[in-house]
PDB file of C-alpha atoms (C1' of nucleotides) in Angstrom:
ATOM      1  CA  MET A   1     -99.803-145.497 -63.281  1.00 34.00           C
ATOM      2  CA  LYS A   2     -98.973-147.962 -66.001  1.00 41.00           C
ATOM      3  CA  ASN A   3    -102.411-149.164 -67.012  1.00 56.00           C
ATOM      4  CA  LYS A   4    -105.868-148.084 -66.246  1.00 74.00           C
ATOM      5  CA  SER A   5    -106.681-151.168 -64.134  1.00 80.00           C
ATOM      6  CA  TYR A   6    -108.922-149.092 -61.894  1.00 82.00           C
ATOM      7  CA  ASN A   7    -111.353-148.753 -64.731  1.00 87.00           C
ATOM      8  CA  PHE A   8    -111.981-152.439 -64.510  1.00 93.00           C
ATOM      9  CA  PHE A   9    -113.129-152.023 -60.873  1.00 95.00           C
ATOM     10  CA  THR A  10    -115.674-149.228 -61.753  1.00 94.00           C
ATOM     11  CA  HIS A  11    -117.919-152.140 -62.938  1.00 95.00           C
ATOM     12  CA  LEU A  12    -117.708-154.119 -59.788  1.00 95.00           C
ATOM     13  CA  ALA A  13    -118.039-151.037 -57.766  1.00 95.00           C
ATOM     14  CA  ASN A  14    -121.483-150.346 -59.118  1.00 96.00           C
ATOM     15  CA  PRO A  15    -124.620-151.814 -57.405  1.00 96.00           C
ATOM     16  CA  THR A  16    -126.599-152.319 -60.684  1.00 97.00           C
ATOM     17  CA  LYS A  17    -123.693-153.944 -62.489  1.00 98.00           C
ATOM     18  CA  PHE A  18    -122.841-155.950 -59.413  1.00 97.00           C
ATOM     19  CA  LYS A  19    -126.390-157.287 -59.202  1.00 97.00           C
ATOM     20  CA  ILE A  20    -126.232-158.230 -62.837  1.00 98.00           C
ATOM     21  CA  ILE A  21    -123.019-160.131 -62.175  1.00 98.00           C
ATOM     22  CA  MET A  22    -124.539-161.920 -59.228  1.00 97.00           C
ATOM     23  CA  ALA A  23    -127.474-163.008 -61.332  1.00 98.00           C
ATOM     24  CA  LEU A  24    -125.315-164.286 -64.073  1.00 98.00           C
ATOM     25  CA  LYS A  25    -123.218-166.174 -61.629  1.00 97.00           C
ATOM     26  CA  GLU A  26    -126.082-168.709 -61.487  1.00 96.00           C
ATOM     27  CA  SER A  27    -126.728-169.068 -65.186  1.00 98.00           C
ATOM     28  CA  PRO A  28    -126.626-167.226 -68.465  1.00 98.00           C
ATOM     29  CA  LEU A  29    -129.646-165.024 -69.022  1.00 98.00           C
ATOM     30  CA  SER A  30    -131.311-162.964 -71.687  1.00 98.00           C
ATOM     31  CA  VAL A  31    -131.851-159.212 -71.183  1.00 98.00           C
ATOM     32  CA  THR A  32    -135.558-159.779 -70.447  1.00 98.00           C
ATOM     33  CA  GLU A  33    -134.733-162.339 -67.933  1.00 98.00           C
ATOM     34  CA  ILE A  34    -132.254-160.091 -66.130  1.00 98.00           C
ATOM     35  CA  ILE A  35    -134.891-157.361 -66.125  1.00 98.00           C
ATOM     36  CA  ASN A  36    -137.387-159.681 -64.542  1.00 98.00           C
ATOM     37  CA  THR A  37    -134.930-160.999 -62.050  1.00 98.00           C
ATOM     38  CA  LEU A  38    -133.678-157.738 -60.839  1.00 98.00           C
ATOM     39  CA  LYS A  39    -136.909-155.786 -61.393  1.00 97.00           C
ATOM     40  CA  GLU A  40    -135.101-152.888 -63.105  1.00 98.00           C
ATOM     41  CA  GLU A  41    -135.657-150.759 -66.065  1.00 98.00           C
ATOM     42  CA  GLN A  42    -134.911-152.031 -69.509  1.00 98.00           C
ATOM     43  CA  SER A  43    -132.684-149.239 -70.700  1.00 98.00           C
ATOM     44  CA  LYS A  44    -130.883-149.198 -67.408  1.00 98.00           C
ATOM     45  CA  ILE A  45    -130.007-152.793 -67.807  1.00 98.00           C
ATOM     46  CA  SER A  46    -129.076-152.447 -71.434  1.00 98.00           C
ATOM     47  CA  HIS A  47    -126.620-149.520 -70.589  1.00 98.00           C
ATOM     48  CA  ASN A  48    -125.081-151.470 -67.795  1.00 98.00           C
ATOM     49  CA  LEU A  49    -124.760-154.641 -69.862  1.00 98.00           C
ATOM     50  CA  LYS A  50    -123.003-152.649 -72.590  1.00 97.00           C
ATOM     51  CA  SER A  51    -120.133-151.482 -70.438  1.00 96.00           C
ATOM     52  CA  LEU A  52    -119.793-154.953 -68.709  1.00 97.00           C
ATOM     53  CA  THR A  53    -119.612-156.417 -72.199  1.00 97.00           C
ATOM     54  CA  GLN A  54    -116.969-153.907 -73.321  1.00 94.00           C
ATOM     55  CA  CYS A  55    -114.760-154.849 -70.369  1.00 95.00           C
ATOM     56  CA  HIS A  56    -115.307-158.529 -71.063  1.00 96.00           C
ATOM     57  CA  ILE A  57    -116.845-159.136 -67.668  1.00 97.00           C
ATOM     58  CA  VAL A  58    -119.798-160.624 -69.549  1.00 98.00           C
ATOM     59  CA  GLU A  59    -120.048-162.054 -72.980  1.00 97.00           C
ATOM     60  CA  VAL A  60    -123.045-161.949 -75.341  1.00 98.00           C
ATOM     61  CA  LYS A  61    -124.323-164.341 -77.986  1.00 98.00           C
ATOM     62  CA  LYS A  62    -127.311-163.786 -80.254  1.00 97.00           C
ATOM     63  CA  GLN A  63    -130.235-166.222 -80.177  1.00 97.00           C
ATOM     64  CA  GLY A  64    -133.018-165.123 -82.483  1.00 97.00           C
ATOM     65  CA  LYS A  65    -134.084-161.749 -81.301  1.00 97.00           C
ATOM     66  CA  LYS A  66    -132.755-162.419 -77.864  1.00 98.00           C
ATOM     67  CA  ARG A  67    -129.331-161.781 -76.547  1.00 98.00           C
ATOM     68  CA  ILE A  68    -127.948-164.092 -73.938  1.00 98.00           C
ATOM     69  CA  TYR A  69    -125.463-162.726 -71.518  1.00 98.00           C
ATOM     70  CA  GLU A  70    -123.007-164.951 -69.772  1.00 98.00           C
ATOM     71  CA  LEU A  71    -120.567-164.224 -66.953  1.00 98.00           C
ATOM     72  CA  ASN A  72    -116.804-164.522 -67.614  1.00 98.00           C
ATOM     73  CA  LYS A  73    -116.332-166.783 -64.788  1.00 97.00           C
ATOM     74  CA  ASP A  74    -112.671-167.325 -65.283  1.00 97.00           C
ATOM     75  CA  THR A  75    -111.567-164.107 -63.697  1.00 96.00           C
ATOM     76  CA  ILE A  76    -114.682-162.601 -62.190  1.00 97.00           C
ATOM     77  CA  LEU A  77    -115.591-165.508 -59.891  1.00 97.00           C
ATOM     78  CA  PRO A  78    -112.283-165.686 -58.108  1.00 97.00           C
ATOM     79  CA  MET A  79    -112.463-161.945 -57.839  1.00 96.00           C
ATOM     80  CA  ILE A  80    -115.734-162.079 -55.987  1.00 94.00           C
ATOM     81  CA  GLU A  81    -114.368-164.787 -53.732  1.00 95.00           C
ATOM     82  CA  LEU A  82    -111.483-162.616 -52.827  1.00 95.00           C
ATOM     83  CA  VAL A  83    -113.667-159.792 -51.650  1.00 93.00           C
ATOM     84  CA  LYS A  84    -115.681-162.259 -49.632  1.00 92.00           C
ATOM     85  CA  LEU A  85    -112.571-163.464 -47.950  1.00 93.00           C
ATOM     86  CA  HIS A  86    -111.406-159.899 -47.363  1.00 94.00           C
ATOM     87  CA  ALA A  87    -114.754-158.994 -45.811  1.00 91.00           C
ATOM     88  CA  ARG A  88    -114.762-162.081 -43.588  1.00 91.00           C
ATOM     89  CA  LYS A  89    -111.212-161.532 -42.361  1.00 92.00           C
ATOM     90  CA  TYR A  90    -111.014-157.793 -42.073  1.00 92.00           C
ATOM     91  CA  CYS A  91    -114.469-156.270 -42.100  1.00 87.00           C
ATOM     92  CA  LEU A  92    -116.442-158.795 -40.047  1.00 78.00           C
ATOM     93  CA  GLY A  93    -118.793-159.571 -42.869  1.00 50.00           C
ATOM     94  CA  LYS A  94    -119.213-156.098 -44.295  1.00 54.00           C
ATOM     95  CA  CYS A  95    -117.127-153.369 -45.641  1.00 57.00           C
ATOM     96  CA  HIS A  96    -118.081-149.845 -45.038  1.00 54.00           C
ATOM     97  CA  LYS A  97    -117.600-147.110 -47.521  1.00 48.00           C
ATOM     98  CA  ASP A  98    -117.429-144.171 -45.151  1.00 41.00           C
TER      99      ASP A  98
ATOM    100  CA  MET B   1    -128.027-158.671 -52.743  1.00 34.00           C
ATOM    101  CA  LYS B   2    -126.789-160.171 -49.555  1.00 39.00           C
ATOM    102  CA  ASN B   3    -123.814-158.083 -48.800  1.00 54.00           C
ATOM    103  CA  LYS B   4    -122.451-154.681 -50.084  1.00 72.00           C
ATOM    104  CA  SER B   5    -119.399-156.257 -51.664  1.00 78.00           C
ATOM    105  CA  TYR B   6    -119.494-153.641 -54.403  1.00 80.00           C
ATOM    106  CA  ASN B   7    -118.614-150.944 -51.819  1.00 87.00           C
ATOM    107  CA  PHE B   8    -115.228-152.631 -51.446  1.00 92.00           C
ATOM    108  CA  PHE B   9    -114.536-152.101 -55.138  1.00 95.00           C
ATOM    109  CA  THR B  10    -115.315-148.413 -55.116  1.00 94.00           C
ATOM    110  CA  HIS B  11    -111.796-147.982 -53.595  1.00 95.00           C
ATOM    111  CA  LEU B  12    -110.052-149.867 -56.358  1.00 95.00           C
ATOM    112  CA  ALA B  13    -112.179-148.105 -58.957  1.00 95.00           C
ATOM    113  CA  ASN B  14    -110.768-144.714 -58.024  1.00 96.00           C
ATOM    114  CA  PRO B  15    -107.617-143.442 -59.702  1.00 96.00           C
ATOM    115  CA  THR B  16    -106.210-141.608 -56.658  1.00 98.00           C
ATOM    116  CA  LYS B  17    -106.909-144.631 -54.289  1.00 98.00           C
ATOM    117  CA  PHE B  18    -105.527-146.925 -56.939  1.00 97.00           C
ATOM    118  CA  LYS B  19    -102.319-144.851 -57.204  1.00 97.00           C
ATOM    119  CA  ILE B  20    -101.922-144.895 -53.404  1.00 98.00           C
ATOM    120  CA  ILE B  21    -102.363-148.705 -53.458  1.00 98.00           C
ATOM    121  CA  MET B  22     -99.761-149.057 -56.139  1.00 97.00           C
ATOM    122  CA  ALA B  23     -97.279-146.915 -54.231  1.00 98.00           C
ATOM    123  CA  LEU B  24     -97.777-148.898 -51.063  1.00 98.00           C
ATOM    124  CA  LYS B  25     -97.360-152.106 -52.972  1.00 97.00           C
ATOM    125  CA  GLU B  26     -93.650-151.281 -52.930  1.00 96.00           C
ATOM    126  CA  SER B  27     -93.265-150.379 -49.227  1.00 98.00           C
ATOM    127  CA  PRO B  28     -95.077-148.711 -46.339  1.00 98.00           C
ATOM    128  CA  LEU B  29     -95.092-144.952 -46.542  1.00 98.00           C
ATOM    129  CA  SER B  30     -95.930-141.951 -44.429  1.00 98.00           C
ATOM    130  CA  VAL B  31     -98.568-139.539 -45.565  1.00 98.00           C
ATOM    131  CA  THR B  32     -95.954-137.006 -46.619  1.00 98.00           C
ATOM    132  CA  GLU B  33     -94.052-139.641 -48.594  1.00 98.00           C
ATOM    133  CA  ILE B  34     -97.213-140.536 -50.400  1.00 98.00           C
ATOM    134  CA  ILE B  35     -97.869-136.850 -51.204  1.00 98.00           C
ATOM    135  CA  ASN B  36     -94.348-136.497 -52.573  1.00 98.00           C
ATOM    136  CA  THR B  37     -94.487-139.761 -54.484  1.00 98.00           C
ATOM    137  CA  LEU B  38     -97.755-139.044 -56.211  1.00 98.00           C
ATOM    138  CA  LYS B  39     -97.402-135.266 -56.310  1.00 98.00           C
ATOM    139  CA  GLU B  40    -100.962-134.768 -55.004  1.00 98.00           C
ATOM    140  CA  GLU B  41    -102.477-132.416 -52.490  1.00 98.00           C
ATOM    141  CA  GLN B  42    -102.261-133.225 -48.886  1.00 98.00           C
ATOM    142  CA  SER B  43    -106.046-133.157 -47.924  1.00 98.00           C
ATOM    143  CA  LYS B  44    -106.786-135.180 -51.003  1.00 98.00           C
ATOM    144  CA  ILE B  45    -104.492-137.872 -49.944  1.00 98.00           C
ATOM    145  CA  SER B  46    -105.751-137.827 -46.385  1.00 98.00           C
ATOM    146  CA  HIS B  47    -109.267-138.191 -47.411  1.00 98.00           C
ATOM    147  CA  ASN B  48    -108.539-140.961 -49.758  1.00 98.00           C
ATOM    148  CA  LEU B  49    -106.432-142.718 -47.049  1.00 98.00           C
ATOM    149  CA  LYS B  50    -109.226-142.444 -44.613  1.00 97.00           C
ATOM    150  CA  SER B  51    -111.687-144.458 -46.628  1.00 96.00           C
ATOM    151  CA  LEU B  52    -109.043-146.966 -47.658  1.00 97.00           C
ATOM    152  CA  THR B  53    -108.281-147.489 -43.975  1.00 97.00           C
ATOM    153  CA  GLN B  54    -111.884-147.900 -43.074  1.00 95.00           C
ATOM    154  CA  CYS B  55    -112.196-150.719 -45.607  1.00 95.00           C
ATOM    155  CA  HIS B  56    -108.961-152.233 -44.284  1.00 96.00           C
ATOM    156  CA  ILE B  57    -107.400-152.046 -47.622  1.00 97.00           C
ATOM    157  CA  VAL B  58    -104.511-150.218 -45.911  1.00 98.00           C
ATOM    158  CA  GLU B  59    -103.591-150.214 -42.199  1.00 97.00           C
ATOM    159  CA  VAL B  60    -102.054-147.295 -40.252  1.00 98.00           C
ATOM    160  CA  LYS B  61     -99.604-147.118 -37.353  1.00 97.00           C
ATOM    161  CA  LYS B  62     -98.421-144.029 -35.502  1.00 97.00           C
ATOM    162  CA  GLN B  63     -94.804-143.166 -35.412  1.00 97.00           C
ATOM    163  CA  GLY B  64     -94.180-139.979 -33.609  1.00 96.00           C
ATOM    164  CA  LYS B  65     -96.041-137.298 -35.429  1.00 97.00           C
ATOM    165  CA  LYS B  66     -96.024-139.386 -38.630  1.00 98.00           C
ATOM    166  CA  ARG B  67     -98.538-141.879 -39.714  1.00 98.00           C
ATOM    167  CA  ILE B  68     -97.209-144.886 -41.637  1.00 98.00           C
ATOM    168  CA  TYR B  69     -99.645-146.518 -44.050  1.00 98.00           C
ATOM    169  CA  GLU B  70     -99.155-150.052 -45.138  1.00 98.00           C
ATOM    170  CA  LEU B  71    -101.062-152.124 -47.771  1.00 98.00           C
ATOM    171  CA  ASN B  72    -103.030-155.144 -46.726  1.00 98.00           C
ATOM    172  CA  LYS B  73    -101.215-157.408 -49.074  1.00 97.00           C
ATOM    173  CA  ASP B  74    -103.093-160.470 -48.096  1.00 97.00           C
ATOM    174  CA  THR B  75    -106.113-159.780 -50.202  1.00 96.00           C
ATOM    175  CA  ILE B  76    -105.260-156.754 -52.204  1.00 97.00           C
ATOM    176  CA  LEU B  77    -102.240-158.054 -53.976  1.00 97.00           C
ATOM    177  CA  PRO B  78    -103.921-161.186 -55.371  1.00 97.00           C
ATOM    178  CA  MET B  79    -106.832-158.906 -56.325  1.00 96.00           C
ATOM    179  CA  ILE B  80    -104.565-156.716 -58.444  1.00 94.00           C
ATOM    180  CA  GLU B  81    -102.952-159.802 -60.022  1.00 95.00           C
ATOM    181  CA  LEU B  82    -106.351-161.049 -61.117  1.00 95.00           C
ATOM    182  CA  VAL B  83    -107.155-157.838 -62.923  1.00 93.00           C
ATOM    183  CA  LYS B  84    -103.855-157.974 -64.634  1.00 92.00           C
ATOM    184  CA  LEU B  85    -104.649-161.568 -65.733  1.00 94.00           C
ATOM    185  CA  HIS B  86    -108.054-160.396 -66.950  1.00 94.00           C
ATOM    186  CA  ALA B  87    -106.657-157.597 -68.912  1.00 91.00           C
ATOM    187  CA  ARG B  88    -103.951-159.789 -70.561  1.00 91.00           C
ATOM    188  CA  LYS B  89    -106.422-162.483 -71.501  1.00 93.00           C
ATOM    189  CA  TYR B  90    -109.489-160.480 -72.381  1.00 92.00           C
ATOM    190  CA  CYS B  91    -108.625-156.926 -72.944  1.00 87.00           C
ATOM    191  CA  LEU B  92    -105.317-157.144 -74.765  1.00 79.00           C
ATOM    192  CA  GLY B  93    -103.549-155.200 -71.999  1.00 50.00           C
ATOM    193  CA  LYS B  94    -106.205-152.649 -71.213  1.00 54.00           C
ATOM    194  CA  CYS B  95    -109.707-152.492 -70.205  1.00 57.00           C
ATOM    195  CA  HIS B  96    -111.894-149.732 -71.500  1.00 54.00           C
ATOM    196  CA  LYS B  97    -114.603-148.036 -69.494  1.00 47.00           C
ATOM    197  CA  ASP B  98    -116.817-147.086 -72.390  1.00 40.00           C
TER     198      ASP B  98
ATOM    199  C1'  DA C   1     -96.255-121.953 -23.761  1.00 88.19           C
ATOM    200  C1'  DT C   2     -95.367-121.204 -28.310  1.00 88.19           C
ATOM    201  C1'  DC C   3     -93.840-122.751 -32.800  1.00 88.19           C
ATOM    202  C1'  DT C   4     -93.531-125.734 -36.448  1.00 88.19           C
ATOM    203  C1'  DC C   5     -94.266-129.996 -38.810  1.00 88.19           C
ATOM    204  C1'  DA C   6     -97.514-133.827 -39.945  1.00 88.19           C
ATOM    205  C1'  DT C   7    -101.889-135.098 -40.701  1.00 88.19           C
ATOM    206  C1'  DA C   8    -107.108-134.857 -40.316  1.00 88.19           C
ATOM    207  C1'  DT C   9    -111.586-132.870 -40.963  1.00 88.19           C
ATOM    208  C1'  DG C  10    -115.890-130.391 -42.704  1.00 88.19           C
ATOM    209  C1'  DA C  11    -118.290-127.959 -45.911  1.00 88.19           C
ATOM    210  C1'  DA C  12    -118.738-126.257 -50.494  1.00 88.19           C
ATOM    211  C1'  DA C  13    -117.574-126.711 -55.290  1.00 88.19           C
ATOM    212  C1'  DA C  14    -116.389-129.327 -59.131  1.00 88.19           C
ATOM    213  C1'  DA C  15    -116.264-133.497 -61.633  1.00 88.19           C
ATOM    214  C1'  DT C  16    -118.004-137.961 -62.970  1.00 88.19           C
ATOM    215  C1'  DA C  17    -121.114-141.550 -63.237  1.00 88.19           C
ATOM    216  C1'  DA C  18    -125.613-143.410 -63.487  1.00 88.19           C
ATOM    217  C1'  DA C  19    -130.671-143.362 -64.415  1.00 88.19           C
ATOM    218  C1'  DT C  20    -134.301-141.850 -67.187  1.00 88.19           C
ATOM    219  C1'  DC C  21    -137.014-140.969 -71.160  1.00 88.19           C
ATOM    220  C1'  DA C  22    -137.899-140.961 -75.764  1.00 88.19           C
ATOM    221  C1'  DT C  23    -136.723-143.066 -79.747  1.00 88.19           C
ATOM    222  C1'  DA C  24    -134.321-146.336 -82.821  1.00 88.19           C
ATOM    223  C1'  DT C  25    -133.064-150.791 -84.627  1.00 88.19           C
ATOM    224  C1'  DA C  26    -133.295-155.639 -85.489  1.00 88.19           C
ATOM    225  C1'  DA C  27    -135.509-159.986 -85.925  1.00 88.19           C
ATOM    226  C1'  DC C  28    -139.318-162.690 -86.001  1.00 88.19           C
ATOM    227  C1'  DT C  29    -144.692-163.325 -87.072  1.00 88.19           C
ATOM    228  C1'  DT C  30    -148.718-162.607 -89.532  1.00 88.19           C
TER     229       DT C  30
ATOM    230  C1'  DA D   1    -144.946-155.131 -95.548  1.00 88.19           C
ATOM    231  C1'  DA D   2    -147.096-154.112 -91.230  1.00 88.19           C
ATOM    232  C1'  DG D   3    -147.051-155.403 -86.423  1.00 88.19           C
ATOM    233  C1'  DT D   4    -144.841-156.983 -82.386  1.00 88.19           C
ATOM    234  C1'  DT D   5    -141.264-158.446 -79.257  1.00 88.19           C
ATOM    235  C1'  DA D   6    -136.500-157.790 -77.729  1.00 88.19           C
ATOM    236  C1'  DT D   7    -132.913-154.922 -77.129  1.00 88.19           C
ATOM    237  C1'  DA D   8    -129.830-150.743 -77.973  1.00 88.19           C
ATOM    238  C1'  DT D   9    -128.869-145.842 -78.109  1.00 88.19           C
ATOM    239  C1'  DG D  10    -128.386-140.774 -77.257  1.00 88.19           C
ATOM    240  C1'  DA D  11    -129.317-136.777 -74.846  1.00 88.19           C
ATOM    241  C1'  DT D  12    -130.676-134.911 -70.626  1.00 88.19           C
ATOM    242  C1'  DT D  13    -131.471-135.060 -65.859  1.00 88.19           C
ATOM    243  C1'  DT D  14    -130.235-136.613 -61.510  1.00 88.19           C
ATOM    244  C1'  DA D  15    -127.300-138.635 -58.114  1.00 88.19           C
ATOM    245  C1'  DT D  16    -122.981-139.722 -56.249  1.00 88.19           C
ATOM    246  C1'  DT D  17    -118.079-139.132 -55.660  1.00 88.19           C
ATOM    247  C1'  DT D  18    -114.029-136.494 -55.493  1.00 88.19           C
ATOM    248  C1'  DT D  19    -111.521-132.441 -54.923  1.00 88.19           C
ATOM    249  C1'  DT D  20    -110.594-128.145 -52.876  1.00 88.19           C
ATOM    250  C1'  DC D  21    -109.975-124.791 -49.492  1.00 88.19           C
ATOM    251  C1'  DA D  22    -109.919-123.241 -44.995  1.00 88.19           C
ATOM    252  C1'  DT D  23    -109.304-124.684 -40.665  1.00 88.19           C
ATOM    253  C1'  DA D  24    -108.444-127.856 -36.783  1.00 88.19           C
ATOM    254  C1'  DT D  25    -105.754-131.199 -34.125  1.00 88.19           C
ATOM    255  C1'  DG D  26    -101.757-133.536 -32.372  1.00 88.19           C
ATOM    256  C1'  DA D  27     -96.981-134.386 -31.321  1.00 88.19           C
ATOM    257  C1'  DG D  28     -92.479-133.016 -30.912  1.00 88.19           C
ATOM    258  C1'  DA D  29     -88.968-129.074 -30.640  1.00 88.19           C
ATOM    259  C1'  DT D  30     -87.488-124.493 -28.677  1.00 88.19           C
TER     260       DT D  30
END
DNA sequence: ATCTCATATGAAAAATAAATCATATAACTT
DNA sequence: AAGTTATATGATTTATTTTTCATATGAGAT
């Protein structure tokens, strides 16, 4: 294997990270807003945001004591659309894991 | 979350499955050929092929006692291209997990 | 029918990833 | 500078995935 492209997918393969991505698809959000939207624990969200940021799936900007997270729509949005297409065409709306 | 799209990505997020996909990118292969190409254990490959098949990332056809696995290029190929693009643009060729 | 080759399967073990909990840091407020 | 809000971090626990190993099945050859 040339590169570790599969690492990239570990983010999208995770329910929590995926939910975060879906939330940020609508608009940029602060950590607190993400927590409230998803009703998940603070440190859980922070940990997940960290790895998403490191892989440039999301980007952060500081705003006072808040941190606003924004989706990298350029590549992530088409990616999500592609799975939807795959699911529609080949999995009749859902794709089973096992 | 409406659908379980993230399940789809679990396949691409796995090094063994990813290697299989990369091998099948070139041409359809029998299980034995995949084993020889990747130098991996038989049952390991079989298990991995099973879930890839169930998610329609690959398709099988029987040929005597062999089973030929083929990549579903329609959706998987563009998917791989998108990660490459992402890596080039945002990760300088590689995308770290942590 | 038996043998061999090709592949699949199930259960247990091993590896990996994710969540949790306690605590730390950073910036603003008073 | 002490308090408070917002977020991050590290270590441990917990959960999930993957591999392994032994065995089963299926198809063609003898």
